[in-house]
Coordinates of C-alpha atoms in Angstrom, one line a residue:
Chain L
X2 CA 120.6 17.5 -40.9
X3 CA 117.8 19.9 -41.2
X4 CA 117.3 21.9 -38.1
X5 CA 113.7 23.3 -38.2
X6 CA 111.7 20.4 -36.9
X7 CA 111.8 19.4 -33.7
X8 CA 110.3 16.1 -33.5
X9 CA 110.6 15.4 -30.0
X10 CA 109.1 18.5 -28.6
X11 CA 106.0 18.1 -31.0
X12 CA 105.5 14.7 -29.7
X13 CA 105.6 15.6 -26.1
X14 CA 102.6 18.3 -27.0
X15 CA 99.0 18.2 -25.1
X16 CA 100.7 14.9 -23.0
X17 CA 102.8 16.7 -20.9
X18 CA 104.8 14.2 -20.8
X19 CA 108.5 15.2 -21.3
X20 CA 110.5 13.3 -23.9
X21 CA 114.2 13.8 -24.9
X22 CA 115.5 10.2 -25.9
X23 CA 118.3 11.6 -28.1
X24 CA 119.6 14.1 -24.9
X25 CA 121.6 11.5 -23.5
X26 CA 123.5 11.4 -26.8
X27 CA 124.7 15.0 -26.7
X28 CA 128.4 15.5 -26.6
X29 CA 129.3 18.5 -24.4
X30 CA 132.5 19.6 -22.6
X31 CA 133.6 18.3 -19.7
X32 CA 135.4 21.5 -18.7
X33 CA 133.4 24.6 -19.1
X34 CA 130.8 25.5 -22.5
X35 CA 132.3 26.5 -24.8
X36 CA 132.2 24.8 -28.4
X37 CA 133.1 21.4 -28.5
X38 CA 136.9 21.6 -30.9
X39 CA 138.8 18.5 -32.1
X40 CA 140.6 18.4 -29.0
X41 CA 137.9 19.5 -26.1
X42 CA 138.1 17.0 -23.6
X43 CA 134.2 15.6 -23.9
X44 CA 132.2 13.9 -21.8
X45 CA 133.6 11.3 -24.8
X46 CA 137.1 11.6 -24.1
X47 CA 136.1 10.8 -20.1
X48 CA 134.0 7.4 -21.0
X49 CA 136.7 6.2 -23.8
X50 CA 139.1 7.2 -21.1
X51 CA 137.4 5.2 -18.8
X52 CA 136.8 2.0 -21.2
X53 CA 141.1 2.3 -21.2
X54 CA 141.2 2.2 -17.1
X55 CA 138.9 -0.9 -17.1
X56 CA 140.9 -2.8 -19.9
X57 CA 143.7 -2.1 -17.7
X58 CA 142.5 -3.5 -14.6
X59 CA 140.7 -6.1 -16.1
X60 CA 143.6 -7.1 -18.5
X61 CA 146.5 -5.9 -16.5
X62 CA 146.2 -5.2 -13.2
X63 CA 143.8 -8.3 -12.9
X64 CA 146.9 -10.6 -14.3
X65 CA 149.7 -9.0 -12.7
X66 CA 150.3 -12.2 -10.5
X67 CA 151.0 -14.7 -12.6
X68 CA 149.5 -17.2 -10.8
X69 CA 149.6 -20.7 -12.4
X70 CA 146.0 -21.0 -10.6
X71 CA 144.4 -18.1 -11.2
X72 CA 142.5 -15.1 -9.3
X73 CA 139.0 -14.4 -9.9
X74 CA 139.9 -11.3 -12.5
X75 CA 142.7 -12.8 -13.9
X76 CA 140.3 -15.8 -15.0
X77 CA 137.6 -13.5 -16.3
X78 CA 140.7 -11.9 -17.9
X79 CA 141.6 -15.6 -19.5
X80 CA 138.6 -16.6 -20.4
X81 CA 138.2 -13.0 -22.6
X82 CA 141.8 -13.9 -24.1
X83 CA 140.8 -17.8 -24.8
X84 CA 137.2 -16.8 -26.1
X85 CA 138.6 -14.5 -28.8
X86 CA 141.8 -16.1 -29.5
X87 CA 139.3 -18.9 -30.0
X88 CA 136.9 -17.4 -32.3
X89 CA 139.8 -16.1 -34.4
X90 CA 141.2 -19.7 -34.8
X91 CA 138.1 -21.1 -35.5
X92 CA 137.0 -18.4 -38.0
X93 CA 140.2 -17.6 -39.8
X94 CA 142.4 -20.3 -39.0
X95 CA 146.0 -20.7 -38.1
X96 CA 147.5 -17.8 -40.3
X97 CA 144.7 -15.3 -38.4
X98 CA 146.2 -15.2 -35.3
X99 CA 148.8 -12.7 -36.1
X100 CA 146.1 -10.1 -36.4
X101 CA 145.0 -11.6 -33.0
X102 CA 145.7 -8.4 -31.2
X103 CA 143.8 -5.9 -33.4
X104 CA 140.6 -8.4 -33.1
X105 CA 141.0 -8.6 -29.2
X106 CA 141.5 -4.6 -29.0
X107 CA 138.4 -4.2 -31.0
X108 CA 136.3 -6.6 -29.2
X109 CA 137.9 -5.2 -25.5
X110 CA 136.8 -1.7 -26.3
X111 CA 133.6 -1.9 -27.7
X112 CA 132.7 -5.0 -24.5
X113 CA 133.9 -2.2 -22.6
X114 CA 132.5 0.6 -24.0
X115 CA 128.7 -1.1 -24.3
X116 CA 129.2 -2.4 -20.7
X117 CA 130.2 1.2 -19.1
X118 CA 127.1 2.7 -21.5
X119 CA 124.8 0.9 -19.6
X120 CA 125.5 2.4 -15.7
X121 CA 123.3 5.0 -15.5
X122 CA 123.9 8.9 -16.6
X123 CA 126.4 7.2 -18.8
X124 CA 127.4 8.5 -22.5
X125 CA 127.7 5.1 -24.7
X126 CA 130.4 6.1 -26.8
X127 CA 129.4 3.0 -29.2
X128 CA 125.8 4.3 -29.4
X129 CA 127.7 7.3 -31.8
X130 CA 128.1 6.7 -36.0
X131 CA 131.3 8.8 -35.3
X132 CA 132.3 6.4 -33.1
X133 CA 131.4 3.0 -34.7
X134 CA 131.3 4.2 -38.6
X135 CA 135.6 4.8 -37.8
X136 CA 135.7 1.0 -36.5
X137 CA 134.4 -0.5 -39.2
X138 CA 136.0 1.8 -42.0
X139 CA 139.3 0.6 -40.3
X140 CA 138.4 -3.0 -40.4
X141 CA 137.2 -2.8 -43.7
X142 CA 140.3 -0.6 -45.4
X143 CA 142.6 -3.0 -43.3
X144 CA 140.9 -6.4 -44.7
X145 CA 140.9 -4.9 -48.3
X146 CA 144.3 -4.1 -48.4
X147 CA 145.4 -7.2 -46.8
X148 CA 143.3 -8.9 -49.1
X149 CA 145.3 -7.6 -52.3
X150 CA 148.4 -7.7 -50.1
X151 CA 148.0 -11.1 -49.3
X152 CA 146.7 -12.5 -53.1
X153 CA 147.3 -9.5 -55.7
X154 CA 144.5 -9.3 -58.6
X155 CA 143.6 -13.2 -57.2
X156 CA 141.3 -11.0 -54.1
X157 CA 138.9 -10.3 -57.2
X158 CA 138.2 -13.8 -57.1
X159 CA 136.4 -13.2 -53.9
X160 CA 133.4 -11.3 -56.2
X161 CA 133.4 -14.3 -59.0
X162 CA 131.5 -17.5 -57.8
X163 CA 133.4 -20.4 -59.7
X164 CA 130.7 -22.5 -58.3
X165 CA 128.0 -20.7 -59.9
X166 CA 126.8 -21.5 -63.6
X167 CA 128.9 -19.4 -66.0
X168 CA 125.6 -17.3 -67.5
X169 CA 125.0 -16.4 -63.3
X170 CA 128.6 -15.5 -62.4
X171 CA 128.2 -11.5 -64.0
X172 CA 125.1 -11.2 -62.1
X173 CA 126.6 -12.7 -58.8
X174 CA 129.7 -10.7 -59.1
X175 CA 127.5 -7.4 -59.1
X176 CA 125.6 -8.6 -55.9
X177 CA 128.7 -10.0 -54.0
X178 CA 130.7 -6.5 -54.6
X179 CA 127.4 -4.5 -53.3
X180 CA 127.6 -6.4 -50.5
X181 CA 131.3 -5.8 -50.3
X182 CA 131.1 -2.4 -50.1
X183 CA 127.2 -2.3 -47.8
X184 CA 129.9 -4.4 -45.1
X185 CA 131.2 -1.3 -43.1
X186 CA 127.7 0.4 -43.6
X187 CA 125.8 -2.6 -41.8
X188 CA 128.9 -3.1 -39.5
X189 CA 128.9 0.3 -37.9
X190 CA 125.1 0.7 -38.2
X191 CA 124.3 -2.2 -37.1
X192 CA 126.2 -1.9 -33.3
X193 CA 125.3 1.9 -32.7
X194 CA 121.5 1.5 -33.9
X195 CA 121.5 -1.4 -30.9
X196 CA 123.2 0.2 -28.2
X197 CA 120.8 3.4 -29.8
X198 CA 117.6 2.0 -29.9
X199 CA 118.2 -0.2 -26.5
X200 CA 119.4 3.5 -24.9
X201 CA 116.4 5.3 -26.2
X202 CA 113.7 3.1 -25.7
X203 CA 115.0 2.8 -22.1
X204 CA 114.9 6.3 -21.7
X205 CA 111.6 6.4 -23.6
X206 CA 110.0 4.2 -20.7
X207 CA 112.0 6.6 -17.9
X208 CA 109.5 9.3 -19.6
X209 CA 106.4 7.5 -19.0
X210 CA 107.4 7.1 -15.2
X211 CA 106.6 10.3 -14.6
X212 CA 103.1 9.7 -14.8
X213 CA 102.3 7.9 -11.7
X214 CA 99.4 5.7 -13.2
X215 CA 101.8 4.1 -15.5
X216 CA 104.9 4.3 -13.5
X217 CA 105.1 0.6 -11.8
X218 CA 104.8 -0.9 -15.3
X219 CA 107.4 2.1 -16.9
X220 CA 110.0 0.8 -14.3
X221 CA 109.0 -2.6 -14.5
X222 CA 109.5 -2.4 -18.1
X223 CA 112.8 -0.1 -17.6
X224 CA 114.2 -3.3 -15.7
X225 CA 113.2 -6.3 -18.5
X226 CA 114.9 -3.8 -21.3
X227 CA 117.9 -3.2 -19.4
X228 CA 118.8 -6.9 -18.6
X229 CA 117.5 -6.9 -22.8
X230 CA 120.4 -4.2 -23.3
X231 CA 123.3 -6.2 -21.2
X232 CA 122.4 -8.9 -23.3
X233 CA 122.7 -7.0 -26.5
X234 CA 125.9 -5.4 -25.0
X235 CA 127.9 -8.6 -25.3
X236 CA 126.0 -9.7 -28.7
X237 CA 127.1 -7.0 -30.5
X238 CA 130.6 -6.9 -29.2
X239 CA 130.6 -10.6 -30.2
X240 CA 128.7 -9.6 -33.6
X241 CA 131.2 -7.3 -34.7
X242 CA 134.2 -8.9 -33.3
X243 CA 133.3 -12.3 -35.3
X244 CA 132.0 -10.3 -38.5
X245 CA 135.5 -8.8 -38.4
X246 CA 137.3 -12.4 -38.2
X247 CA 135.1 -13.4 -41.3
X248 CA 135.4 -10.5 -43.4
X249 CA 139.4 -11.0 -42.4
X250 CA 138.6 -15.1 -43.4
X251 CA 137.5 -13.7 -46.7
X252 CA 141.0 -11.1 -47.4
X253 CA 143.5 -14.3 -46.4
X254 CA 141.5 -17.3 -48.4
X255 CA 139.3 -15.6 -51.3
X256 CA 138.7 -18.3 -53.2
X257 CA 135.1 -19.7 -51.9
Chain K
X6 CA 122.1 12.8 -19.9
X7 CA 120.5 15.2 -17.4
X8 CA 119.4 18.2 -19.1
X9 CA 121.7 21.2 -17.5
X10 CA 120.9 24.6 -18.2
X11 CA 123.1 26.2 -20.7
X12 CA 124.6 29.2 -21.7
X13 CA 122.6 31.1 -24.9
X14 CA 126.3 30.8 -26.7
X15 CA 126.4 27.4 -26.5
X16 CA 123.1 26.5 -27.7
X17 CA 123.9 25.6 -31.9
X18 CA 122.6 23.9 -34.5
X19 CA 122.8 20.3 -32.2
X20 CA 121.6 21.8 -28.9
X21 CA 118.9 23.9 -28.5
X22 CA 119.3 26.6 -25.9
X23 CA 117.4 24.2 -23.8
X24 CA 120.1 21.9 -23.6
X25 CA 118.3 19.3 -25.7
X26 CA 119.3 17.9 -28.8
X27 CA 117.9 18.8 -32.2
X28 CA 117.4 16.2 -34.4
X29 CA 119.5 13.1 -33.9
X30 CA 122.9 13.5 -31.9
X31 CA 124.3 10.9 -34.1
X32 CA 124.5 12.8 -37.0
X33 CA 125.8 16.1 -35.3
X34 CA 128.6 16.9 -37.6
X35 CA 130.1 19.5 -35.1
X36 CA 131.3 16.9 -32.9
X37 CA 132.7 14.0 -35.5
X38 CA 136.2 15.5 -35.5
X39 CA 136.1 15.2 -31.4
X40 CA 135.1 12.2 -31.2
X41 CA 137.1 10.2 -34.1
X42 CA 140.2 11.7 -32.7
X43 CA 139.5 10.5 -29.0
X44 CA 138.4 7.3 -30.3
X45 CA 141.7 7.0 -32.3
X46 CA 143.9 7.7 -28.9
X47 CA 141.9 5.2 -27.0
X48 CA 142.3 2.3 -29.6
X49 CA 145.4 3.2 -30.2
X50 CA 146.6 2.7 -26.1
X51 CA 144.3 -0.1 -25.5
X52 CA 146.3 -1.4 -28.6
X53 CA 149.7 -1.2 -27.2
X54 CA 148.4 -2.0 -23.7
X55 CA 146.9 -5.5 -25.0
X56 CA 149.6 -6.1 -27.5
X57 CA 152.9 -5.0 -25.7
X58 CA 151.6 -6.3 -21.7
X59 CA 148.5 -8.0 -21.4
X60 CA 148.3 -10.6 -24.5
X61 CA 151.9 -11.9 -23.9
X62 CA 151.3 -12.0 -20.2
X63 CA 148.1 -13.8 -20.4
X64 CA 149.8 -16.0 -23.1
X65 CA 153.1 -16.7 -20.9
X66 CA 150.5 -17.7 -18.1
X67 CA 148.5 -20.1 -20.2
X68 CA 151.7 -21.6 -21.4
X69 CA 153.6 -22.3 -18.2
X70 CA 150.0 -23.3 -17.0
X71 CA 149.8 -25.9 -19.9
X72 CA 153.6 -26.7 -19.2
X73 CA 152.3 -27.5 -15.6
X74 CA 149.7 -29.5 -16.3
X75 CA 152.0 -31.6 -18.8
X76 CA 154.5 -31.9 -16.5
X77 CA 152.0 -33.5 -13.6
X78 CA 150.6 -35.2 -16.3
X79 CA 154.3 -36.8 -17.4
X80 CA 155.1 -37.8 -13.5
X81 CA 151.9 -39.0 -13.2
X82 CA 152.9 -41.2 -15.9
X83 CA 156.1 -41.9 -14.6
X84 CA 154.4 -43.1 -11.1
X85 CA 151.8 -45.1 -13.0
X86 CA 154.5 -46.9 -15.4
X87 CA 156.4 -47.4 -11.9
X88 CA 153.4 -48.7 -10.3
X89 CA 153.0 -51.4 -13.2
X90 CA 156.2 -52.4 -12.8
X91 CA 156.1 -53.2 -9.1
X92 CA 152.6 -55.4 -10.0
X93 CA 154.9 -56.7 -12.5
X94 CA 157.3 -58.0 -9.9
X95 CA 154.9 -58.7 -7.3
X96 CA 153.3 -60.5 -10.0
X97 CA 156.2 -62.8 -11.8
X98 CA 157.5 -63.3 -7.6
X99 CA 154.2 -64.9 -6.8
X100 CA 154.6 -67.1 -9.8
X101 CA 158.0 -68.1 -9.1
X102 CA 156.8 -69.1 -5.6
X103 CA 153.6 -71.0 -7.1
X104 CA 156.0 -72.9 -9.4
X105 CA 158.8 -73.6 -6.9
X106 CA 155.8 -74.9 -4.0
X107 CA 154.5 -77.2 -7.1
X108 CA 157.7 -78.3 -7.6
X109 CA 158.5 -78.9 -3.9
X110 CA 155.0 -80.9 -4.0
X111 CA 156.0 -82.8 -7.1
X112 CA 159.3 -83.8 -5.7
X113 CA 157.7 -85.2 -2.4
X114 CA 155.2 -86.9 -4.3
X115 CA 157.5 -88.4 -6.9
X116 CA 159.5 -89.5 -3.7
X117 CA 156.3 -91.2 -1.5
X118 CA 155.7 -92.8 -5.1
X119 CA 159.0 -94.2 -5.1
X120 CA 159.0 -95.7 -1.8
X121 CA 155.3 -96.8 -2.0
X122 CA 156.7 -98.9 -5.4
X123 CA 159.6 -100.5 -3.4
X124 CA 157.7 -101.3 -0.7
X125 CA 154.8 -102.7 -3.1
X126 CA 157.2 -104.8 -4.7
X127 CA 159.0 -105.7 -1.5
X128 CA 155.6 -107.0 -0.6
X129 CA 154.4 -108.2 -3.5
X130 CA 157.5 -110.9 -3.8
X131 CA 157.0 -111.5 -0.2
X132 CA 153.8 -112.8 -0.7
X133 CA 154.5 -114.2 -4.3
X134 CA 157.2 -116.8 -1.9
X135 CA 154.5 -117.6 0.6
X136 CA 151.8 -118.2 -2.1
X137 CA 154.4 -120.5 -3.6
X138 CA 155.5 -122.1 -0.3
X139 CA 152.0 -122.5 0.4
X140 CA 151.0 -123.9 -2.7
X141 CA 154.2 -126.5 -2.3
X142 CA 153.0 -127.5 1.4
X143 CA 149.3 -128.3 -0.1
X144 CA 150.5 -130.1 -3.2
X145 CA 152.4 -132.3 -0.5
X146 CA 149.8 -132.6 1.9
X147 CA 147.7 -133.7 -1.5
X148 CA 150.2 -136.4 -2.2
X149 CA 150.7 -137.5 1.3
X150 CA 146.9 -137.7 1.1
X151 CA 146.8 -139.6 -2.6
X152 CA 149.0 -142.0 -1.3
X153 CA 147.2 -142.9 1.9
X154 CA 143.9 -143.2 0.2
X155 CA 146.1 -146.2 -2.0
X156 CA 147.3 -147.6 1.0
X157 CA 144.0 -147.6 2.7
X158 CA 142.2 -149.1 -0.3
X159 CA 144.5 -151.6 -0.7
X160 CA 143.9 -152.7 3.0
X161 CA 140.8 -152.5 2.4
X162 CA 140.5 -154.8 -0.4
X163 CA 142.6 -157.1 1.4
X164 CA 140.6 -157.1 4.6
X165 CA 137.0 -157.4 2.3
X166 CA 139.0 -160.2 0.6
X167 CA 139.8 -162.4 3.8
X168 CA 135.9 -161.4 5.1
X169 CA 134.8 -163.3 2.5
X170 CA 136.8 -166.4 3.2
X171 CA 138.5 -166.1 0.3
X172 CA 142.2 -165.8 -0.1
X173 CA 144.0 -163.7 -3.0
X174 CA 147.6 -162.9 -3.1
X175 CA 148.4 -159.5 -2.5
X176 CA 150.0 -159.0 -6.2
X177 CA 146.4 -159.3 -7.5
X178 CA 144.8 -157.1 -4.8
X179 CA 147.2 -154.5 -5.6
X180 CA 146.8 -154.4 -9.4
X181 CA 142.8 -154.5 -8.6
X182 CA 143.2 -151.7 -6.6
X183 CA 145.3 -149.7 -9.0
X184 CA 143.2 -150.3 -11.8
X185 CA 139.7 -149.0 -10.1
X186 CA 141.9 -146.0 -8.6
X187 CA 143.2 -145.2 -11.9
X188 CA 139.7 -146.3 -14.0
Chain C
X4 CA 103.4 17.5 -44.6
X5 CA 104.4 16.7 -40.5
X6 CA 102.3 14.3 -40.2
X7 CA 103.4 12.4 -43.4
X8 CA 106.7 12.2 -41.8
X9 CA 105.3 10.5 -38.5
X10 CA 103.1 8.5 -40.6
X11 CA 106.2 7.2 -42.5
X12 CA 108.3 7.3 -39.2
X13 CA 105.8 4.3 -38.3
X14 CA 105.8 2.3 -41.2
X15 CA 109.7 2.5 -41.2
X16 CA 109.4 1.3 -37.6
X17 CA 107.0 -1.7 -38.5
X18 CA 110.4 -3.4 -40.3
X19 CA 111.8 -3.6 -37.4
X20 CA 109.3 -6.1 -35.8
X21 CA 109.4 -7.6 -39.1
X22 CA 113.1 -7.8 -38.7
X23 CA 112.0 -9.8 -35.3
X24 CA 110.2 -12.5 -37.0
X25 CA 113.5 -13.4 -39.4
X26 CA 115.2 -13.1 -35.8
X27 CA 113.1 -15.7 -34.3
X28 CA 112.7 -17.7 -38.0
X29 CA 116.8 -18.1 -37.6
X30 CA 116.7 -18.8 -34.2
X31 CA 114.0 -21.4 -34.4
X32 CA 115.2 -23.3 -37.1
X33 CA 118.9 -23.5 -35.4
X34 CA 117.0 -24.9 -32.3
X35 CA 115.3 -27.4 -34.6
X36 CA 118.5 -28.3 -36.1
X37 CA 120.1 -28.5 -32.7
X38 CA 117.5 -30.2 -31.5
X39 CA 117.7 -33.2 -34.1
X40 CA 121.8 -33.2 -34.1
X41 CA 123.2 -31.9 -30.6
X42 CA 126.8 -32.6 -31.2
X43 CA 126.7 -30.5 -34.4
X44 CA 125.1 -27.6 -32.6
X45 CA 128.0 -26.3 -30.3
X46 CA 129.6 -25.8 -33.0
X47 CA 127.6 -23.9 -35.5
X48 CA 127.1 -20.7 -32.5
X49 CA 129.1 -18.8 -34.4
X50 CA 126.9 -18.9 -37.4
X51 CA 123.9 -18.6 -35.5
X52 CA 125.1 -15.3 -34.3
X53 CA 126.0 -14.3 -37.9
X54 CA 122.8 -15.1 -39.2
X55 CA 120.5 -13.1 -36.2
X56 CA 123.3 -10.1 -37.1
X57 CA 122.4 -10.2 -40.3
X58 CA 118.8 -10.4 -40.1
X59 CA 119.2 -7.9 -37.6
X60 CA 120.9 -5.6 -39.3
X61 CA 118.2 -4.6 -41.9
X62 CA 115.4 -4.7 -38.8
X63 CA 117.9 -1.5 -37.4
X64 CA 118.1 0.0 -40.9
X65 CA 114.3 0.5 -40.8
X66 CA 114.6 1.8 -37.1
X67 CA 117.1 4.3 -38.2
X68 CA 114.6 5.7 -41.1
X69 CA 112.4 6.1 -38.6
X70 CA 114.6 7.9 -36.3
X71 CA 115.5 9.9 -39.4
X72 CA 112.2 10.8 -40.1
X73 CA 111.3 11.4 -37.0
X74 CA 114.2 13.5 -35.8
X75 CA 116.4 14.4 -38.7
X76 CA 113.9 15.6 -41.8

């Protein structure tokens, strides 16, 4: 985290064009400037707050009614519940759905938080490591420990391919615990690089605009990424969400 | 975000005094602790939200949904199996009838039958006697008529006899006459 | 020495449209599979999305360096 270079403002040189992708990124206080403490309330804390007041109309306020034929909201609201009560069925099986809830919160916040990333003059909270590096430590600490929970010394099986000739099996073993333990790295990485790269490209082409020979085709492409980016959205809340189920398929039934 | 102008203070080793960001946001550790502890409240809430109102809720719907849909499903059933029933009866009355009318029709039939065969034989004897009757009245007539030929003959040969000047006693006339009618 | 690091900036970056062509290698093939057994392919979403995530995955790694070099070194 060198601070010397300043990549962005060398690039914008003899153009003068202005680029600052990464300045929709920056996490300043809501209230005030002063420094941003653990418990400032950040233009972080209003977004994450705000991914909480659409779960809760979506998922509560939408279903308050009870109706046996259902509301407009409180089918989107089912149709969230049946597709990840689904996936966690089909993935883990029968004995997965009592960590049901955990998967649906993880997928309901980061749908959420992608979703409310993409109005504009948004912060994506999901588009932060800080953010997405925490999910996926807790889904990997909480798989692990259920795994030797759930079996004992029998998760280590998990890293020793019975299948595989016995001369390949030390070799195998050393790859399948790399990949173990590269899991949370690709898991976090993986969904804040998207909503990153979509979020910076995006503003990349706002840059462009201002030059009004290009601008038609800047906002033109502006328009194609962002129906790209509410695509991704959804991909890599259903990425992570079914990653999670598997990784969990691996802690309850080790044995491949 | 927009870039705002900010305070000299502010500007550290994320934010220039520009307001834009050095480097890569991402990997500003001044912020980490802010925004891990946020993020743990709001999972956290959402947690208890989902898991304590909204799953069991949605769940309780989809239940008594699917209990609905069973239960219409069951009458349904109940109407159908009711339904089959009435064909059933419909069906084993029409039978009953078709039987019963063929029965009827037997019975009459059987009956004319009888009748016809009385009257046939009725008839039949009757005409069996007059046949016979008949038959008696001709073998008559044919004897009457046997027995007048004889007679006649015999005149005959008496009367051809006495043409011819010749008399012959009517014993040898009559044995003549039997012989050539009996030759 | 900057302009090694924009130099190698790039470079990073061309993995990530290399990353596309395993993207579109997965997706093909699934289509081809789908294509040949439709009942089987509703069912194998799933691992289609695990697959693109995967091949994904390493196509952002090499977008990262590059956002490393480019902002972070």
């Amino acid at each position: 985290m060198a601070t010397e270079t300043h990549g962005a403002e060398h690039a914008t040189e003899g153009t003068g064009l202005v680029f600052h992708p990464m300045d929709q990124f920056i996490v300043k206080p809501l209230f005030g400037h002063g420094d941003v403490g653990l418990f400032t309330i950040t233009n972080v804390t209003l977004w994450l707050f705000l991914a909480i007041v659409a779960i809760v109309l979506l998922m509560v306020v939408g279903t308050s009614r009870r109706a046996i034929v259902p509301s407009r909201s409180q089918s989107v609201a089912e149709l969230a519940y049946g597709f990840v009560y689904k996936m966690v069925e089909d993935v883990t099986g029968k004995d997965g759905l009592k960590y049901f809830p955990y998967i649906m919160t993880l997928f309901m916040f980061i749908v959420f938080a992608n979703f409310l990333g993409l109005i504009p003059m948004s912060f994506t909270t999901t588009s932060h490591f800080a953010v997405t590096v925490p999910l996926a430590l807790a889904v990997f600490i909480g798989v692990t420990v259920l795994g030797f929970v759930k079996n004992g010394p029998g998760f280590l099986g998990l890293f020793w391919v019975s299948s595989a000739p016995l001369a390949l099996r030390p070799i195998l073993a050393i790859i399948e615990v790399i990949s173990y333990f590269v899991r949370p790295m690709s898991h976090s990485i993986r969904l804040a690089g998207n909503v990153m790269a979509g979020h910076a490209v995006i503003k990349v082409f706002a840059g462009f605009a201002a030059l009004a020979a290009v601008s038609p085709i800047s906002i033109l492409a502006i328009t194609a990424m962002y129906g790209l980016e509410v695509l991704v959205a959804f991909i890599q809340a259903y990425v992570f969400t079914i990653l999670t189920c598997v990784y969990l398929k691996d802690a309850l039934h080790p044995s491949h | 975000m927009a870039v705002e102008p900010y305070q000299e203070e502010l500007a550290g080793t994320c934010v220039d005094a520009g307001g834009s960001a050095i480097g890569m946001p991402q990997l500003c550790g001044d912020w980490v602790g802010n925004q891990v502890f946020w993020l743990i409240i709001t999972l956290v809430v959402i947690y208890f939200i989902l898991a304590r109102v909204a799953l069991p809720r949605i769940a309780s719907v989809l239940a008594e949904r699917q209990g609905t849909i069973t239960n219409d499903i069951a009458a349904a059933e109940d109407l159908k199996s009711k339904a089959q029933d009435a064909e059933a009866a419909y069906d084993k009355a029409l039978a009953d009838a078709r039987t019963e009318a063929h029965a009827i029709a037997q019975r009459a039939r059987d009956d004319i039958k009888a009748d016809l065969d009385v009257e046939k034989a009725h008839a039949d004897a009757e005409i069996s006697a007059k046949a016979a009757e008949s038959q008696k009245a001709i073998d008559a007539i044919r004897a009457s008529a046997l027995e007048n030929v004889e007679i006649v003959a015999k005149d005959t040969a008496a009367a051809i006899v006495a043409a011819l000047g010749m008399s012959a006693d009517e014993a040898k006339i009559n044995a003549a006459v039997d012989r050539q009618l009996k030759g | 020495m900057e302009g090694i690091q924009f130099l190698g900036a790039g470079i990073a970056g061309l993995g990530t449209g290399i990353a596309a062509l395993g993207v579109g290698n997965v997706a093909a093939n699934f289509l081809a599979g789908a294509l040949r057994n439709p009942s089987a392919a509703g069912s194998q979403t799933a691992t289609l999305f695990i697959g693109i995530a995967f091949a994904e995955a390493l196509g952002i790694f090499s977008f990262l360096i590059a956002l490393l070099l480019m902002f972070a070194v």
